[in-house]
Amino acid sequence: MPDQLPEIELEDRGSKGRYVLRGPGGAEAEMTFTKIGEHQIIIDHTEVPDAFRGQGAGLRLVTRAVEDARAAGKKIIPLCPFANAQFRRHPEWADVLKH
């Protein structure tokens, strides 16, 4: 049976926050965001350490943000190059993309 991937945690710090995947040995994959008003977030940074390479950690983080934004009726501005590339690859996320 394969190892279970860790759960994504949301750390909300008021106007900023991050989604985190914690791995073995304290490794953390993270995606940070900034809230703009009540209805928009900017994804400003995604960082995936070597411990998570090849596991789709970055995509999981962006996907979680998309799901949360969709549920809350928010739009996402993907300033982070990684997140921006993921939005281009996933046209089904267009409903949460801020144009």
Tab-separated table of N, CA, C and O in Angstrom:
chain	number	residue	atom	x	y	z
A	1	MET	N	0.837	-1.189	0.000
A	1	MET	CA	0.000	0.000	0.000
A	1	MET	C	0.879	1.248	0.000
A	1	MET	O	1.792	1.362	0.810
A	2	PRO	N	0.631	2.201	-0.915
A	2	PRO	CA	1.504	3.381	-0.980
A	2	PRO	C	1.306	4.289	0.231
A	2	PRO	O	0.259	4.274	0.873
A	3	ASP	N	2.342	5.064	0.508
A	3	ASP	CA	2.237	6.020	1.615
A	3	ASP	C	1.144	7.028	1.307
A	3	ASP	O	0.983	7.461	0.173
A	4	GLN	N	0.412	7.397	2.328
A	4	GLN	CA	-0.604	8.431	2.160
A	4	GLN	C	0.088	9.788	2.046
A	4	GLN	O	1.007	10.078	2.798
A	5	LEU	N	-0.362	10.596	1.100
A	5	LEU	CA	0.176	11.942	1.002
A	5	LEU	C	-0.356	12.755	2.171
A	5	LEU	O	-1.489	12.567	2.608
A	6	PRO	N	0.459	13.682	2.700
A	6	PRO	CA	-0.018	14.493	3.819
A	6	PRO	C	-1.169	15.398	3.390
A	6	PRO	O	-1.296	15.742	2.215
A	7	GLU	N	-1.972	15.756	4.359
A	7	GLU	CA	-3.081	16.674	4.097
A	7	GLU	C	-2.548	18.091	3.931
A	7	GLU	O	-1.570	18.476	4.554
A	8	ILE	N	-3.236	18.847	3.101
A	8	ILE	CA	-2.885	20.254	2.934
A	8	ILE	C	-3.496	21.038	4.089
A	8	ILE	O	-4.669	20.885	4.401
A	9	GLU	N	-2.679	21.868	4.709
A	9	GLU	CA	-3.158	22.715	5.801
A	9	GLU	C	-3.269	24.149	5.300
A	9	GLU	O	-2.423	24.607	4.534
A	10	LEU	N	-4.305	24.841	5.742
A	10	LEU	CA	-4.484	26.252	5.427
A	10	LEU	C	-4.122	27.068	6.657
A	10	LEU	O	-4.667	26.842	7.735
A	11	GLU	N	-3.174	27.983	6.482
A	11	GLU	CA	-2.823	28.908	7.550
A	11	GLU	C	-3.292	30.290	7.112
A	11	GLU	O	-2.775	30.846	6.149
A	12	ASP	N	-4.275	30.819	7.812
A	12	ASP	CA	-4.874	32.101	7.465
A	12	ASP	C	-4.402	33.147	8.462
A	12	ASP	O	-4.610	33.000	9.661
A	13	ARG	N	-3.732	34.176	7.963
A	13	ARG	CA	-3.186	35.216	8.849
A	13	ARG	C	-3.784	36.579	8.516
A	13	ARG	O	-3.055	37.540	8.327
A	14	GLY	N	-5.075	36.638	8.398
A	14	GLY	CA	-5.702	37.919	8.107
A	14	GLY	C	-5.640	38.239	6.626
A	14	GLY	O	-6.322	37.617	5.832
A	15	SER	N	-4.774	39.185	6.241
A	15	SER	CA	-4.712	39.575	4.837
A	15	SER	C	-3.831	38.639	4.012
A	15	SER	O	-3.835	38.690	2.791
A	16	LYS	N	-3.061	37.799	4.682
A	16	LYS	CA	-2.186	36.852	3.992
A	16	LYS	C	-2.449	35.444	4.514
A	16	LYS	O	-3.100	35.259	5.534
A	17	GLY	N	-1.905	34.477	3.803
A	17	GLY	CA	-2.026	33.108	4.266
A	17	GLY	C	-1.199	32.191	3.402
A	17	GLY	O	-0.519	32.629	2.469
A	18	ARG	N	-1.271	30.908	3.721
A	18	ARG	CA	-0.551	29.939	2.903
A	18	ARG	C	-1.198	28.570	3.044
A	18	ARG	O	-1.831	28.257	4.054
A	19	TYR	N	-1.022	27.797	1.996
A	19	TYR	CA	-1.372	26.383	2.010
A	19	TYR	C	-0.059	25.633	2.170
A	19	TYR	O	0.934	25.954	1.512
A	20	VAL	N	-0.049	24.628	3.055
A	20	VAL	CA	1.189	23.923	3.372
A	20	VAL	C	0.985	22.420	3.324
A	20	VAL	O	-0.018	21.904	3.811
A	21	LEU	N	1.953	21.751	2.747
A	21	LEU	CA	2.070	20.290	2.842
A	21	LEU	C	3.328	20.017	3.653
A	21	LEU	O	4.415	20.468	3.279
A	22	ARG	N	3.177	19.317	4.758
A	22	ARG	CA	4.340	19.006	5.592
A	22	ARG	C	4.794	17.576	5.298
A	22	ARG	O	3.992	16.662	5.281
A	23	GLY	N	6.077	17.450	5.081
A	23	GLY	CA	6.629	16.144	4.737
A	23	GLY	C	7.572	15.635	5.805
A	23	GLY	O	7.715	16.229	6.871
A	24	PRO	N	8.246	14.535	5.494
A	24	PRO	CA	9.178	13.951	6.456
A	24	PRO	C	10.353	14.888	6.711
A	24	PRO	O	10.772	15.625	5.829
A	25	GLY	N	10.842	14.856	7.931
A	25	GLY	CA	12.015	15.650	8.268
A	25	GLY	C	11.762	17.145	8.290
A	25	GLY	O	12.687	17.937	8.170
A	26	GLY	N	10.506	17.549	8.403
A	26	GLY	CA	10.212	18.976	8.490
A	26	GLY	C	10.109	19.697	7.160
A	26	GLY	O	9.967	20.915	7.127
A	27	ALA	N	10.206	18.972	6.056
A	27	ALA	CA	10.087	19.612	4.744
A	27	ALA	C	8.684	20.186	4.567
A	27	ALA	O	7.703	19.570	4.990
A	28	GLU	N	8.596	21.359	3.965
A	28	GLU	CA	7.308	21.990	3.716
A	28	GLU	C	7.217	22.459	2.270
A	28	GLU	O	8.098	23.176	1.797
A	29	ALA	N	6.157	22.030	1.602
A	29	ALA	CA	5.809	22.614	0.307
A	29	ALA	C	4.748	23.657	0.621
A	29	ALA	O	3.820	23.393	1.390
A	30	GLU	N	4.887	24.855	0.044
A	30	GLU	CA	3.937	25.899	0.393
A	30	GLU	C	3.544	26.729	-0.815
A	30	GLU	O	4.273	26.815	-1.799
A	31	MET	N	2.365	27.308	-0.706
A	31	MET	CA	1.887	28.277	-1.675
A	31	MET	C	1.305	29.427	-0.865
A	31	MET	O	0.396	29.217	-0.061
A	32	THR	N	1.860	30.622	-1.044
A	32	THR	CA	1.403	31.766	-0.267
A	32	THR	C	0.437	32.614	-1.086
A	32	THR	O	0.490	32.628	-2.314
A	33	PHE	N	-0.433	33.313	-0.371
A	33	PHE	CA	-1.408	34.170	-1.048
A	33	PHE	C	-1.668	35.419	-0.224
A	33	PHE	O	-1.386	35.471	0.976
A	34	THR	N	-2.190	36.421	-0.916
A	34	THR	CA	-2.606	37.676	-0.299
A	34	THR	C	-4.056	37.911	-0.678
A	34	THR	O	-4.444	37.722	-1.833
A	35	LYS	N	-4.854	38.317	0.303
A	35	LYS	CA	-6.262	38.613	0.027
A	35	LYS	C	-6.400	40.061	-0.436
A	35	LYS	O	-5.785	40.959	0.137
A	36	ILE	N	-7.202	40.252	-1.463
A	36	ILE	CA	-7.520	41.587	-1.959
A	36	ILE	C	-9.018	41.770	-1.746
A	36	ILE	O	-9.829	41.192	-2.468
A	37	GLY	N	-9.386	42.529	-0.726
A	37	GLY	CA	-10.795	42.687	-0.410
A	37	GLY	C	-11.407	41.357	0.005
A	37	GLY	O	-10.725	40.451	0.482
A	38	GLU	N	-12.699	41.242	-0.201
A	38	GLU	CA	-13.417	40.044	0.221
A	38	GLU	C	-13.503	38.974	-0.855
A	38	GLU	O	-13.833	37.834	-0.561
A	39	HIS	N	-13.235	39.339	-2.096
A	39	HIS	CA	-13.581	38.430	-3.191
A	39	HIS	C	-12.417	38.022	-4.096
A	39	HIS	O	-12.649	37.383	-5.120
A	40	GLN	N	-11.190	38.385	-3.744
A	40	GLN	CA	-10.054	38.029	-4.585
A	40	GLN	C	-8.871	37.612	-3.731
A	40	GLN	O	-8.675	38.138	-2.638
A	41	ILE	N	-8.085	36.684	-4.275
A	41	ILE	CA	-6.791	36.368	-3.676
A	41	ILE	C	-5.739	36.366	-4.772
A	41	ILE	O	-6.021	36.044	-5.929
A	42	ILE	N	-4.538	36.749	-4.392
A	42	ILE	CA	-3.385	36.683	-5.279
A	42	ILE	C	-2.520	35.523	-4.805
A	42	ILE	O	-2.111	35.492	-3.643
A	43	ILE	N	-2.251	34.575	-5.700
A	43	ILE	CA	-1.258	33.541	-5.385
A	43	ILE	C	0.088	34.146	-5.752
A	43	ILE	O	0.348	34.434	-6.919
A	44	ASP	N	0.934	34.385	-4.734
A	44	ASP	CA	2.172	35.093	-5.021
A	44	ASP	C	3.420	34.230	-5.008
A	44	ASP	O	4.444	34.641	-5.537
A	45	HIS	N	3.347	33.029	-4.462
A	45	HIS	CA	4.577	32.219	-4.401
A	45	HIS	C	4.235	30.758	-4.161
A	45	HIS	O	3.368	30.449	-3.351
A	46	THR	N	4.920	29.886	-4.876
A	46	THR	CA	4.818	28.444	-4.634
A	46	THR	C	6.232	27.905	-4.501
A	46	THR	O	7.095	28.228	-5.320
A	47	GLU	N	6.470	27.129	-3.471
A	47	GLU	CA	7.795	26.550	-3.262
A	47	GLU	C	7.649	25.081	-2.888
A	47	GLU	O	6.927	24.750	-1.945
A	48	VAL	N	8.307	24.236	-3.650
A	48	VAL	CA	8.243	22.794	-3.406
A	48	VAL	C	9.677	22.282	-3.260
A	48	VAL	O	10.432	22.274	-4.219
A	49	PRO	N	10.060	21.872	-2.035
A	49	PRO	CA	11.421	21.365	-1.837
A	49	PRO	C	11.626	20.001	-2.495
A	49	PRO	O	10.661	19.323	-2.862
A	50	ASP	N	12.878	19.631	-2.615
A	50	ASP	CA	13.228	18.373	-3.283
A	50	ASP	C	12.523	17.166	-2.682
A	50	ASP	O	12.223	16.204	-3.379
A	51	ALA	N	12.240	17.206	-1.376
A	51	ALA	CA	11.584	16.068	-0.713
A	51	ALA	C	10.222	15.753	-1.342
A	51	ALA	O	9.727	14.640	-1.209
A	52	PHE	N	9.620	16.743	-2.019
A	52	PHE	CA	8.295	16.556	-2.610
A	52	PHE	C	8.326	16.402	-4.125
A	52	PHE	O	7.289	16.228	-4.745
A	53	ARG	N	9.493	16.480	-4.729
A	53	ARG	CA	9.577	16.439	-6.192
A	53	ARG	C	8.945	15.175	-6.746
A	53	ARG	O	9.083	14.099	-6.184
A	54	GLY	N	8.222	15.339	-7.852
A	54	GLY	CA	7.625	14.200	-8.526
A	54	GLY	C	6.343	13.689	-7.892
A	54	GLY	O	5.797	12.686	-8.338
A	55	GLN	N	5.836	14.369	-6.865
A	55	GLN	CA	4.619	13.917	-6.189
A	55	GLN	C	3.405	14.779	-6.533
A	55	GLN	O	2.328	14.564	-5.986
A	56	GLY	N	3.594	15.780	-7.393
A	56	GLY	CA	2.476	16.647	-7.747
A	56	GLY	C	2.080	17.587	-6.626
A	56	GLY	O	0.941	18.064	-6.586
A	57	ALA	N	3.004	17.886	-5.708
A	57	ALA	CA	2.673	18.713	-4.544
A	57	ALA	C	2.239	20.115	-4.961
A	57	ALA	O	1.254	20.650	-4.444
A	58	GLY	N	2.969	20.728	-5.893
A	58	GLY	CA	2.614	22.077	-6.323
A	58	GLY	C	1.231	22.127	-6.936
A	58	GLY	O	0.425	23.008	-6.624
A	59	LEU	N	0.921	21.153	-7.783
A	59	LEU	CA	-0.402	21.095	-8.399
A	59	LEU	C	-1.475	20.877	-7.342
A	59	LEU	O	-2.542	21.491	-7.400
A	60	ARG	N	-1.202	20.037	-6.357
A	60	ARG	CA	-2.182	19.816	-5.277
A	60	ARG	C	-2.470	21.115	-4.531
A	60	ARG	O	-3.611	21.394	-4.168
A	61	LEU	N	-1.444	21.924	-4.286
A	61	LEU	CA	-1.632	23.179	-3.570
A	61	LEU	C	-2.507	24.142	-4.376
A	61	LEU	O	-3.434	24.755	-3.844
A	62	VAL	N	-2.214	24.276	-5.665
A	62	VAL	CA	-3.004	25.184	-6.504
A	62	VAL	C	-4.439	24.669	-6.623
A	62	VAL	O	-5.401	25.448	-6.539
A	63	THR	N	-4.597	23.359	-6.791
A	63	THR	CA	-5.936	22.772	-6.908
A	63	THR	C	-6.762	23.061	-5.658
A	63	THR	O	-7.937	23.409	-5.745
A	64	ARG	N	-6.151	22.942	-4.483
A	64	ARG	CA	-6.861	23.223	-3.230
A	64	ARG	C	-7.304	24.684	-3.193
A	64	ARG	O	-8.427	24.999	-2.786
A	65	ALA	N	-6.423	25.600	-3.616
A	65	ALA	CA	-6.790	27.019	-3.630
A	65	ALA	C	-7.965	27.266	-4.577
A	65	ALA	O	-8.874	28.034	-4.271
A	66	VAL	N	-7.946	26.593	-5.729
A	66	VAL	CA	-9.040	26.728	-6.695
A	66	VAL	C	-10.345	26.226	-6.076
A	66	VAL	O	-11.387	26.891	-6.163
A	67	GLU	N	-10.301	25.071	-5.433
A	67	GLU	CA	-11.509	24.511	-4.814
A	67	GLU	C	-12.043	25.435	-3.722
A	67	GLU	O	-13.250	25.668	-3.627
A	68	ASP	N	-11.139	25.976	-2.887
A	68	ASP	CA	-11.561	26.874	-1.818
A	68	ASP	C	-12.145	28.166	-2.379
A	68	ASP	O	-13.147	28.675	-1.878
A	69	ALA	N	-11.502	28.719	-3.415
A	69	ALA	CA	-11.990	29.961	-4.027
A	69	ALA	C	-13.365	29.738	-4.645
A	69	ALA	O	-14.272	30.563	-4.493
A	70	ARG	N	-13.522	28.622	-5.308
A	70	ARG	CA	-14.803	28.297	-5.943
A	70	ARG	C	-15.903	28.194	-4.877
A	70	ARG	O	-16.992	28.748	-5.034
A	71	ALA	N	-15.615	27.522	-3.781
A	71	ALA	CA	-16.603	27.340	-2.720
A	71	ALA	C	-16.976	28.667	-2.057
A	71	ALA	O	-18.102	28.844	-1.613
A	72	ALA	N	-16.023	29.605	-2.020
A	72	ALA	CA	-16.256	30.879	-1.341
A	72	ALA	C	-16.677	31.988	-2.313
A	72	ALA	O	-16.870	33.123	-1.895
A	73	GLY	N	-16.777	31.671	-3.609
A	73	GLY	CA	-17.152	32.684	-4.585
A	73	GLY	C	-16.073	33.725	-4.809
A	73	GLY	O	-16.364	34.885	-5.082
A	74	LYS	N	-14.803	33.307	-4.696
A	74	LYS	CA	-13.679	34.238	-4.876
A	74	LYS	C	-13.008	34.018	-6.226
A	74	LYS	O	-13.157	32.966	-6.840
A	75	LYS	N	-12.242	35.029	-6.636
A	75	LYS	CA	-11.443	34.945	-7.856
A	75	LYS	C	-9.972	34.904	-7.459
A	75	LYS	O	-9.562	35.444	-6.433
A	76	ILE	N	-9.168	34.271	-8.336
A	76	ILE	CA	-7.730	34.135	-8.079
A	76	ILE	C	-6.951	34.899	-9.145
A	76	ILE	O	-7.247	34.792	-10.339
A	77	ILE	N	-5.950	35.639	-8.699
A	77	ILE	CA	-4.979	36.285	-9.581
A	77	ILE	C	-3.674	35.508	-9.398
A	77	ILE	O	-3.024	35.621	-8.358
A	78	PRO	N	-3.280	34.686	-10.373
A	78	PRO	CA	-2.082	33.854	-10.192
A	78	PRO	C	-0.802	34.587	-10.625
A	78	PRO	O	-0.308	34.407	-11.739
A	79	LEU	N	-0.254	35.421	-9.751
A	79	LEU	CA	0.981	36.135	-10.070
A	79	LEU	C	2.186	35.199	-10.059
A	79	LEU	O	3.144	35.423	-10.781
A	80	CYS	N	2.140	34.182	-9.236
A	80	CYS	CA	3.224	33.201	-9.176
A	80	CYS	C	3.340	32.497	-10.528
A	80	CYS	O	2.333	32.027	-11.066
A	81	PRO	N	4.542	32.437	-11.113
A	81	PRO	CA	4.690	31.795	-12.440
A	81	PRO	C	4.205	30.347	-12.465
A	81	PRO	O	3.609	29.922	-13.451
A	82	PHE	N	4.437	29.596	-11.395
A	82	PHE	CA	3.986	28.200	-11.366
A	82	PHE	C	2.462	28.133	-11.395
A	82	PHE	O	1.872	27.396	-12.186
A	83	ALA	N	1.811	28.908	-10.527
A	83	ALA	CA	0.352	28.897	-10.481
A	83	ALA	C	-0.227	29.376	-11.810
A	83	ALA	O	-1.209	28.812	-12.312
A	84	ASN	N	0.379	30.393	-12.390
A	84	ASN	CA	-0.079	30.916	-13.671
A	84	ASN	C	-0.018	29.821	-14.740
A	84	ASN	O	-0.951	29.642	-15.528
A	85	ALA	N	1.080	29.067	-14.754
A	85	ALA	CA	1.222	27.972	-15.720
A	85	ALA	C	0.154	26.907	-15.492
A	85	ALA	O	-0.395	26.344	-16.456
A	86	GLN	N	-0.168	26.620	-14.241
A	86	GLN	CA	-1.195	25.624	-13.949
A	86	GLN	C	-2.569	26.094	-14.435
A	86	GLN	O	-3.347	25.299	-14.953
A	87	PHE	N	-2.858	27.380	-14.289
A	87	PHE	CA	-4.134	27.906	-14.785
A	87	PHE	C	-4.213	27.766	-16.308
A	87	PHE	O	-5.274	27.470	-16.848
A	88	ARG	N	-3.090	27.968	-17.000
A	88	ARG	CA	-3.098	27.801	-18.461
A	88	ARG	C	-3.348	26.345	-18.849
A	88	ARG	O	-3.955	26.068	-19.873
A	89	ARG	N	-2.895	25.412	-18.015
A	89	ARG	CA	-3.068	23.981	-18.308
A	89	ARG	C	-4.440	23.461	-17.915
A	89	ARG	O	-4.793	22.335	-18.283
A	90	HIS	N	-5.173	24.219	-17.116
A	90	HIS	CA	-6.458	23.750	-16.584
A	90	HIS	C	-7.574	24.738	-16.932
A	90	HIS	O	-8.016	25.513	-16.079
A	91	PRO	N	-8.057	24.687	-18.177
A	91	PRO	CA	-9.115	25.628	-18.575
A	91	PRO	C	-10.390	25.474	-17.752
A	91	PRO	O	-11.189	26.406	-17.679
A	92	GLU	N	-10.560	24.331	-17.101
A	92	GLU	CA	-11.755	24.122	-16.274
A	92	GLU	C	-11.729	25.010	-15.009
A	92	GLU	O	-12.729	25.099	-14.297
A	93	TRP	N	-10.621	25.683	-14.750
A	93	TRP	CA	-10.524	26.596	-13.614
A	93	TRP	C	-10.883	28.031	-14.006
A	93	TRP	O	-10.813	28.937	-13.172
A	94	ALA	N	-11.278	28.257	-15.241
A	94	ALA	CA	-11.531	29.620	-15.738
A	94	ALA	C	-12.539	30.378	-14.891
A	94	ALA	O	-12.494	31.609	-14.800
A	95	ASP	N	-13.470	29.646	-14.258
A	95	ASP	CA	-14.497	30.319	-13.459
A	95	ASP	C	-13.954	31.042	-12.239
A	95	ASP	O	-14.592	31.949	-11.718
A	96	VAL	N	-12.765	30.663	-11.766
A	96	VAL	CA	-12.189	31.350	-10.598
A	96	VAL	C	-11.017	32.251	-10.979
A	96	VAL	O	-10.452	32.917	-10.109
A	97	LEU	N	-10.659	32.294	-12.255
A	97	LEU	CA	-9.545	33.117	-12.717
A	97	LEU	C	-9.998	34.556	-12.894
A	97	LEU	O	-10.967	34.819	-13.581
A	98	LYS	N	-9.277	35.490	-12.252
A	98	LYS	CA	-9.590	36.912	-12.392
A	98	LYS	C	-8.987	37.405	-13.701
A	98	LYS	O	-7.793	37.293	-13.923
A	99	HIS	N	-9.830	37.935	-14.585
A	99	HIS	CA	-9.359	38.407	-15.902
A	99	HIS	C	-9.063	39.889	-15.854
A	99	HIS	O	-9.640	40.625	-15.129
